[in-house]
Tab-separated table of C-alpha atoms in Angstrom:
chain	number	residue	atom	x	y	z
A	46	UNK	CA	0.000	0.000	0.000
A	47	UNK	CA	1.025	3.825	-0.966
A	48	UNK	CA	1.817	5.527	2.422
A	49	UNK	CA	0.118	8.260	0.706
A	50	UNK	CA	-2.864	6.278	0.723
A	51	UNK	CA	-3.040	6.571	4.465
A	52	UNK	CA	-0.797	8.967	5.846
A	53	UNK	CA	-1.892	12.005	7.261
A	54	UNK	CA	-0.962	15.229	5.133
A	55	UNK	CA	1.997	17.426	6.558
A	56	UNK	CA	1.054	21.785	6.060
A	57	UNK	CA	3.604	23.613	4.320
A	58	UNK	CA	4.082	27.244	6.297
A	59	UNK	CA	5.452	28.577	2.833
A	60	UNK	CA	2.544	30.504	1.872
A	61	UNK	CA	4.081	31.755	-1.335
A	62	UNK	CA	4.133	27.827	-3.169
A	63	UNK	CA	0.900	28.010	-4.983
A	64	UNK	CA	1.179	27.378	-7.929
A	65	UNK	CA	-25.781	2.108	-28.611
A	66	UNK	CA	-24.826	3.100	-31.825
A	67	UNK	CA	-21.172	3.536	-32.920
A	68	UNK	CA	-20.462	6.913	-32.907
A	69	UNK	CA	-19.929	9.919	-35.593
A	70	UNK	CA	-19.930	13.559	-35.465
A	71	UNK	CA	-22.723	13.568	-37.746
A	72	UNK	CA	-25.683	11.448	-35.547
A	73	UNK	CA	-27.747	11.882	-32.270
A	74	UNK	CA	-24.148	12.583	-30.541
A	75	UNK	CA	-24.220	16.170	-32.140
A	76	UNK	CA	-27.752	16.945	-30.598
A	77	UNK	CA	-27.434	18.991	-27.630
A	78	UNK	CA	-30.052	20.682	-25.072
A	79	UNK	CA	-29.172	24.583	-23.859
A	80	UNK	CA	-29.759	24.741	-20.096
A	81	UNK	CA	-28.311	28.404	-17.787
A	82	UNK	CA	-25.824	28.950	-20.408
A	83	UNK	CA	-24.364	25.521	-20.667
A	84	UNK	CA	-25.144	22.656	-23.151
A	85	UNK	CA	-25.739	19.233	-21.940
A	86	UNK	CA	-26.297	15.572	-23.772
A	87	UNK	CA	-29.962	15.511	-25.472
A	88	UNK	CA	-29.314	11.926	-26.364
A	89	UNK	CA	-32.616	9.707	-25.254
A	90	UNK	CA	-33.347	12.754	-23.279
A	91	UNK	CA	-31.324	11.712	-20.197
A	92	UNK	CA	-30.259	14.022	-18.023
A	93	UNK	CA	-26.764	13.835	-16.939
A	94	UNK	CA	-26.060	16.578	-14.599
A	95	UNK	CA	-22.484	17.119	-16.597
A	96	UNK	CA	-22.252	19.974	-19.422
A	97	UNK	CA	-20.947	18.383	-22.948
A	98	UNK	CA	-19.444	21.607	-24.505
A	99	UNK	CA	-16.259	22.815	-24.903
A	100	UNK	CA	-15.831	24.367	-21.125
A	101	UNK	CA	-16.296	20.715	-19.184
A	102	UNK	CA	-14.260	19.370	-22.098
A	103	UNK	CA	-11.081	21.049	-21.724
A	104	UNK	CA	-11.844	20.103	-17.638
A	105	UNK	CA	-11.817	16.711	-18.795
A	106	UNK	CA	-7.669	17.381	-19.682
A	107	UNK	CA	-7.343	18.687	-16.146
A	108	UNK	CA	-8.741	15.599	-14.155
A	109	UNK	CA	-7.168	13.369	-16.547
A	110	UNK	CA	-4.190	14.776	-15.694
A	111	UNK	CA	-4.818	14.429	-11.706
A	112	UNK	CA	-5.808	11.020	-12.405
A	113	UNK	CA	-2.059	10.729	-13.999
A	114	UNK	CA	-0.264	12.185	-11.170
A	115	UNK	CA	-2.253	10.355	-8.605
A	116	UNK	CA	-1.082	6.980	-10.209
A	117	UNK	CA	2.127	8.186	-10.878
A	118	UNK	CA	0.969	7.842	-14.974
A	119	UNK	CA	0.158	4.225	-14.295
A	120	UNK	CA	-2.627	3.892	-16.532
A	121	UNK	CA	-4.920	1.163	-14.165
A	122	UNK	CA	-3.793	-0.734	-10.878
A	123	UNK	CA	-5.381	-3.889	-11.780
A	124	UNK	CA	-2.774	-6.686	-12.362
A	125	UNK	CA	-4.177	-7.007	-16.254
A	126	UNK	CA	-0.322	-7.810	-18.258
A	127	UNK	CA	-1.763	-7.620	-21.907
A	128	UNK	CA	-5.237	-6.996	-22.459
A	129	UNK	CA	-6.838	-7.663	-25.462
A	130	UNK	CA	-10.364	-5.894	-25.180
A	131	UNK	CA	-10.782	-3.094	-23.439
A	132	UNK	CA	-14.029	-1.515	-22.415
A	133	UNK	CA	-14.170	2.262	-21.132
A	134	UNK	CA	-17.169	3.656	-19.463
A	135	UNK	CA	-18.084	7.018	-18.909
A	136	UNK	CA	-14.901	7.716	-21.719
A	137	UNK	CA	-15.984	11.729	-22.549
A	138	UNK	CA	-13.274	12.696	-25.004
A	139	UNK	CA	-11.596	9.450	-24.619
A	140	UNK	CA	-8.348	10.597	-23.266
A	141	UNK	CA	-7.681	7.451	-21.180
A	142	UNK	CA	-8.971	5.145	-24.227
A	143	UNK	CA	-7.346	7.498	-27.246
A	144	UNK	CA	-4.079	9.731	-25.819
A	145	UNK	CA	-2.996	6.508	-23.340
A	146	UNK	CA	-4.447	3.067	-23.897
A	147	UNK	CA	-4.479	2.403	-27.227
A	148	UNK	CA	-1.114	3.983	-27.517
A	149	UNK	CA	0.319	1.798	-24.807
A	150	UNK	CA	-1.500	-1.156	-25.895
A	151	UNK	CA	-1.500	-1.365	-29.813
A	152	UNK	CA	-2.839	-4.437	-30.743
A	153	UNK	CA	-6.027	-4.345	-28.142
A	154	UNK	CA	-9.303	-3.108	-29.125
A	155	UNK	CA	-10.646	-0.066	-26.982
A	156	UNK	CA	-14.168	0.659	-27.071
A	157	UNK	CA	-15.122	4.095	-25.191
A	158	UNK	CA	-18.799	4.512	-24.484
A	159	UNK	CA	-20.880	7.617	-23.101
A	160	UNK	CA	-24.242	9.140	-23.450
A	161	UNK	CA	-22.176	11.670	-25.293
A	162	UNK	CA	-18.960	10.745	-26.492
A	163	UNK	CA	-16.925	13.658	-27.629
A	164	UNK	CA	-13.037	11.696	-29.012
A	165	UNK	CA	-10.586	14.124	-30.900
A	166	UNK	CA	-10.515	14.085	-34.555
A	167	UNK	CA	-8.454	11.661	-34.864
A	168	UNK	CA	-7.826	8.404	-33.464
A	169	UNK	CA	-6.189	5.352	-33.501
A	170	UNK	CA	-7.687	2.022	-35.774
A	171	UNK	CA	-7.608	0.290	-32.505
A	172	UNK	CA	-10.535	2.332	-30.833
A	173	UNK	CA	-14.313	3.026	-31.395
A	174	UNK	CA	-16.537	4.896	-29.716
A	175	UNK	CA	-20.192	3.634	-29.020
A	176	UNK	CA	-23.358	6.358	-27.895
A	177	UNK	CA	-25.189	4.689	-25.233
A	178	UNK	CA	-26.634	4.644	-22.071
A	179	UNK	CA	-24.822	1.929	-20.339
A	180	UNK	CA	-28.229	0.528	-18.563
A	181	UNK	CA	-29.618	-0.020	-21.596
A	182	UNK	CA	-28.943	-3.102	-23.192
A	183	UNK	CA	-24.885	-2.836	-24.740
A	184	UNK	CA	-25.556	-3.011	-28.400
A	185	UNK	CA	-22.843	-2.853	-30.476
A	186	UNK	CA	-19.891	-3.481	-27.998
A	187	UNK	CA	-21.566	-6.292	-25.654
A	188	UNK	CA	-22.310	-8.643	-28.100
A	189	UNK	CA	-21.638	-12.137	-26.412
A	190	UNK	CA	-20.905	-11.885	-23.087
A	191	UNK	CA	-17.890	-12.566	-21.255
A	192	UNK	CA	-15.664	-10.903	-23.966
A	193	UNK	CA	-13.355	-8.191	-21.818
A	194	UNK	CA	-9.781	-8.410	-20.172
A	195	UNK	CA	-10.581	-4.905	-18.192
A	196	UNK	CA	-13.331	-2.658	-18.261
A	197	UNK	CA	-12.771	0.657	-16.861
A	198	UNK	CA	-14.599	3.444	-15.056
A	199	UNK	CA	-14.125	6.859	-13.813
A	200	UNK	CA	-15.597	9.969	-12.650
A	201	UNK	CA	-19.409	8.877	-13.030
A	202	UNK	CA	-20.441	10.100	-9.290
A	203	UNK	CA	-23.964	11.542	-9.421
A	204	UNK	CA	-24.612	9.746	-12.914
A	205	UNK	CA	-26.343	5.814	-12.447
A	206	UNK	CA	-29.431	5.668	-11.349
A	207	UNK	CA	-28.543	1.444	-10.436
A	208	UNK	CA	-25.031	1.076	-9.790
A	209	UNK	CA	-26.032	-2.799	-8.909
A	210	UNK	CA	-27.527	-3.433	-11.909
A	211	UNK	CA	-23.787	-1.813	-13.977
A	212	UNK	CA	-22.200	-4.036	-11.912
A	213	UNK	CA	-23.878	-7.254	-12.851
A	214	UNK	CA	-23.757	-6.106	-16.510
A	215	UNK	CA	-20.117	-5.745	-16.083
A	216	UNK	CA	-19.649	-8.998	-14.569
A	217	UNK	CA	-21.572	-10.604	-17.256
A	218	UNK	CA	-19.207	-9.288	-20.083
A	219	UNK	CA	-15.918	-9.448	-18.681
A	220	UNK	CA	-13.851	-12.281	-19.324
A	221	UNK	CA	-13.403	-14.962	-16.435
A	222	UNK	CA	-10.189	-13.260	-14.618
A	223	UNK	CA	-10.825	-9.996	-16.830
A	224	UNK	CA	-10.848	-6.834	-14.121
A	225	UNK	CA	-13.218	-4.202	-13.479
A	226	UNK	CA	-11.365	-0.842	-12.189
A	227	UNK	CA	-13.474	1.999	-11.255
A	228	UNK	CA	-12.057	5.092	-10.028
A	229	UNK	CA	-14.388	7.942	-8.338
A	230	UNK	CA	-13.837	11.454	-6.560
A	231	UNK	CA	-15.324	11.954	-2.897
A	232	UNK	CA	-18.292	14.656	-2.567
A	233	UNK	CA	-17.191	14.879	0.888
A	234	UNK	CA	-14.780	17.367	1.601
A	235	UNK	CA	-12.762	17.263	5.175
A	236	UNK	CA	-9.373	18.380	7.304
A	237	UNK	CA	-7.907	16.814	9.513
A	238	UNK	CA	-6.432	19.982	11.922
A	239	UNK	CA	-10.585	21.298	12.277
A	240	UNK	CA	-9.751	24.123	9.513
A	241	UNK	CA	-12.501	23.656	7.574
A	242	UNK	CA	-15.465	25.168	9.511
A	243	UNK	CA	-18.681	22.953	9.226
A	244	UNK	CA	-20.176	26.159	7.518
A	245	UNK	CA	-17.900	26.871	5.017
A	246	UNK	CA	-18.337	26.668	1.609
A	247	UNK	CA	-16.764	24.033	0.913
A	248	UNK	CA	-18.028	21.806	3.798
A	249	UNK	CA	-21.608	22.668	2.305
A	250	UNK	CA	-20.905	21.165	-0.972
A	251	UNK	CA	-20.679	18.041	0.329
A	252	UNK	CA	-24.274	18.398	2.185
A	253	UNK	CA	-25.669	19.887	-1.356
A	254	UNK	CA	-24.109	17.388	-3.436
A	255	UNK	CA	-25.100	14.485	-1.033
A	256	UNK	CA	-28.748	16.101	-0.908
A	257	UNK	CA	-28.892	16.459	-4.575
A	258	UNK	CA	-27.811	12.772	-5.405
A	259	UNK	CA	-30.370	11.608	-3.153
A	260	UNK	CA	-33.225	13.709	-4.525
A	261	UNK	CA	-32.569	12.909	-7.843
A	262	UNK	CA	-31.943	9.776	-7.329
A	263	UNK	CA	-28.403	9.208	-8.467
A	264	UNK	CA	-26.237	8.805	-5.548
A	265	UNK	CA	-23.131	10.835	-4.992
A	266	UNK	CA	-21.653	9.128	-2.746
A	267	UNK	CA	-20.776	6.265	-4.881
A	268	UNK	CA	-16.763	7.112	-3.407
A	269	UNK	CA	-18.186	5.795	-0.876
A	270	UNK	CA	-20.397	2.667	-1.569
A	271	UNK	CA	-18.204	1.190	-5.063
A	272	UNK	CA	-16.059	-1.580	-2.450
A	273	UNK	CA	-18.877	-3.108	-0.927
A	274	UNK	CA	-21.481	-3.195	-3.912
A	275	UNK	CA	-18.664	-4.731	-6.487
A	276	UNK	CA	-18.017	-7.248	-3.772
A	277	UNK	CA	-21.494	-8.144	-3.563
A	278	UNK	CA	-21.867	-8.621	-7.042
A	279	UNK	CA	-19.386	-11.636	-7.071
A	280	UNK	CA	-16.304	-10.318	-7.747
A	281	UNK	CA	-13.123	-11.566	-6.106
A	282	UNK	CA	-10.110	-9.896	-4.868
A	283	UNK	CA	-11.338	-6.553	-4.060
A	284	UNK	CA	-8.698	-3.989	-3.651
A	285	UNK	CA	-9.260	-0.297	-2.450
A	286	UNK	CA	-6.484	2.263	-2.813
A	287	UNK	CA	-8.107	5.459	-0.841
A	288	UNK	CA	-5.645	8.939	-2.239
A	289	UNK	CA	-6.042	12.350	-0.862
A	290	UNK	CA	-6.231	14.867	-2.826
A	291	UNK	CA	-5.795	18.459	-1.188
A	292	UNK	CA	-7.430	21.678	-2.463
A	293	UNK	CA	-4.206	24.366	-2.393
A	294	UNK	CA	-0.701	23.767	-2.008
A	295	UNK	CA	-0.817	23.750	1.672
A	296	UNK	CA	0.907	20.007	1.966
A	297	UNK	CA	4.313	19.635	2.597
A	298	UNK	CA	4.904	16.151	-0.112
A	299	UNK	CA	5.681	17.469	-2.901
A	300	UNK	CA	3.567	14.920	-4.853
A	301	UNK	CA	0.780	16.312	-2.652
A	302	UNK	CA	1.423	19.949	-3.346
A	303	UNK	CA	1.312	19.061	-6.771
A	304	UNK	CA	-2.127	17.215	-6.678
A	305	UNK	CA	-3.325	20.487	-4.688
A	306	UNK	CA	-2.111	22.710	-6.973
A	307	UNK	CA	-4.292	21.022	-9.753
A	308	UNK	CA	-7.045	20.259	-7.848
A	309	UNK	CA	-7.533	23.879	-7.365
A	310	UNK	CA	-7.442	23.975	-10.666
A	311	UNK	CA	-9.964	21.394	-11.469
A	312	UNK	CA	-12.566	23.185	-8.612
A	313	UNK	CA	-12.210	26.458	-10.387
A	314	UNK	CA	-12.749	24.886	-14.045
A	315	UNK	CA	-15.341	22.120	-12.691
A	316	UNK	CA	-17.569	23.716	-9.867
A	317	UNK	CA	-20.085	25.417	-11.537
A	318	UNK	CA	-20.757	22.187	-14.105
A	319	UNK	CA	-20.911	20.152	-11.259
A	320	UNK	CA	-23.743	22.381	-9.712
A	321	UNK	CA	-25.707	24.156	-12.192
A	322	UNK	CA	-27.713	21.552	-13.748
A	323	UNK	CA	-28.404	19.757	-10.286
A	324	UNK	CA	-29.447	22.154	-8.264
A	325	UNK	CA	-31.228	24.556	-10.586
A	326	UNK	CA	-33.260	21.166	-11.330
A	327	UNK	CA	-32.970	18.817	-8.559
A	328	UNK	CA	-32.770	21.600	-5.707
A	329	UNK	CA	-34.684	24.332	-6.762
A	330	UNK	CA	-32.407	27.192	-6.791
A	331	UNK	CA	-31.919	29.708	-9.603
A	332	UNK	CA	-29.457	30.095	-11.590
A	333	UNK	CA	-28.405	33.715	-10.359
A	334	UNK	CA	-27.968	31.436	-6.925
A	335	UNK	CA	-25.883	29.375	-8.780
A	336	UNK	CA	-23.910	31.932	-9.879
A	337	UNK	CA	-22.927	33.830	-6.632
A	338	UNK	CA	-22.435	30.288	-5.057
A	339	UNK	CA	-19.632	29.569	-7.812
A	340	UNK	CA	-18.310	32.865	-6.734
A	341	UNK	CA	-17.803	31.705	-2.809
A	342	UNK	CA	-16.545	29.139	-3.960
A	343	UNK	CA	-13.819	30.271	-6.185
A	344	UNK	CA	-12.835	32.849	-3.052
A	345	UNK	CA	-12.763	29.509	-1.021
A	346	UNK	CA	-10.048	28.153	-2.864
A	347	UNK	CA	-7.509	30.884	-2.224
A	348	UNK	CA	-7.873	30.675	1.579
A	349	UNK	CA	-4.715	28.518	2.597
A	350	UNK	CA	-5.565	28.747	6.482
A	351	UNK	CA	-8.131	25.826	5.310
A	352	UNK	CA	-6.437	22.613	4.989
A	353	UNK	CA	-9.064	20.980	2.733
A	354	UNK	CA	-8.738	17.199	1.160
A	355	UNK	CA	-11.323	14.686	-0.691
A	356	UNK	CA	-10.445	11.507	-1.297
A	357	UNK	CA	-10.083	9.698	-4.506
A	358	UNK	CA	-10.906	6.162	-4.038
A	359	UNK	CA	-9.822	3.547	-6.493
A	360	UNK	CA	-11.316	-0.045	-6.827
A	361	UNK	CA	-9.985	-2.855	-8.585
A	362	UNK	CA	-11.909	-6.420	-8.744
A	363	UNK	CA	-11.676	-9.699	-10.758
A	364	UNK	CA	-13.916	-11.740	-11.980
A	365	UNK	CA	-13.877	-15.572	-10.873
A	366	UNK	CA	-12.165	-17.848	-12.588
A	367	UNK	CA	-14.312	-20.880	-13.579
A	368	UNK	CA	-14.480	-23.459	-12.077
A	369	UNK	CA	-12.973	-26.843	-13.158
């Protein structure tokens, strides 16, 4: 295990550091709804709480990136050698599948699905993208079950309505051994030195996001609940690898710092796609609410006297071998 996994995080006193069809740009992906000056997916009409346009895009390079540094550019933790098929949930612009995967991993087949898959012009033979909703039934990529080495998720907090029901369809296609590897970002913000004042701004996301998840039926908190639910849908060898990531430079490891430093970052890019489609719809504010809560927010993030960390769990599992 990582010490950084566990160990508690050290405050720098320099306060001068900070620094299912397959897809085409021509068909239902393209068709977008205009919501508080954001677009969002119109695909089947679901309503994903994440903005599709160019904004949360270019976000998308920023929490790829913390994903990179957290894993010290390890690309997944699961002990897959040389995977063959490759399944990517929740793959956005397809940065893990396109700029890493199939680069590492030339003669596997990637498949990236989302409700709105948005890949760069061009792209490697060995990847496709698919448009679905992954609790629909997977036409296209899960034809014949048991047919994936690894299937990967991240970032889909607040997204799946029946997490339980993903994970049995994931069981169903992987291979027997094949890994599932989800990785997820904490709602809950916290410090451990009592900085962060139970009515800050940032201690209330975590009560709005939780709220908002629950309302709308779409936990948040799935950081929380991934171990135990992909144990109890059969898979073996679960692993959890809980990192911290700090908002600000306050931490004294440099890896930390770094993380913080981004993080910041990927609040001040992030925050107001994370809240404006939730709780304009699920919560009832407006969107001039919205707006002056982003603002708190953003002043929130400059304050190093608050030591403030979320965790980003990751969770590897296999599927059982058969038996003889």
């Amino acid at each position: 295990m990582d010490a950084r996994e566990t160990a508690s995080l050290h405050i720098d006193s320099d306060r001068d550091s900070q620094e299912g069809t397959t897809y085409s740009l021509n068909s239902a992906a393209t068709r977008y709804r205009y919501e508080n000056g954001r677009t969002y997916s119109a695909y089947r009409e679901f309503q994903y709480w994440g903005p599709n346009d160019l904004r949360m895009l270019n976000h998308e390079n920023i929490v790829h990136h913390l994903c990179l540094l957290t894993m010290e550019d390890r690309l997944f933790l699961a002990p897959v050698e040389n995977p063959q098929r490759v399944l990517d949930i929740g793959t956005g612009r397809g940065l893990w599948a396109v700029r890493d995967m199939a680069d590492k991993f030339p003669n596997a087949q990637i498949t990236g699905v989302d409700i709105s898959p948005q890949p760069e012009r061009s792209q490697p033979l060995n990847v496709e993208f698919i448009q679905d909703d992954v609790l629909s039934p997977w036409v296209g990529y899960g034809d014949g079950e048991e047919s994936y080495d690894l299937i990967h998720i991240r970032g889909l907090f607040g997204s799946v309505a029946d997490w339980p029901a993903l994970y049995a369809e994931i069981f169903r296609h992987l291979k027997p051994g094949g890994y599932i590897e989800q990785m997820e970002f904490s709602v809950h913000n916290r410090s451990d030195d009592g900085t962060l004042a139970p009515d800050a701004v940032l201690a209330k996301w975590s009560a709005y996001a939780k709220e908002a998840g629950e309302r709308n039926g779409t936990t948040a908190e799935i950081a929380e609940q991934m171990f135990e639910l992909i144990r109890e849908a059969g898979f073996e060898d679960v692993t959890l690898k809980r990192y911290k990531w700090p908002i600000g430079t306050w931490s004294r490891d440099a890896l930390h710092k770094k993380i913080g430093y981004w993080n910041v970052v990927n609040w001040e890019q992030g925050v107001e796609g994370w809240a404006m489609h939730l709780f304009t719809n699920v919560l009832g504010w407006t969107k001039e609410r919205v707006d002056e809560w982003v603002k708190t927010v953003h002043e929130a993030l400059k304050d190093r006297k608050q030591h403030v960390y979320h965790y980003a769990p990751l969770v590897y599992a296999r599927k059982p071998e058969r038996s003889v």
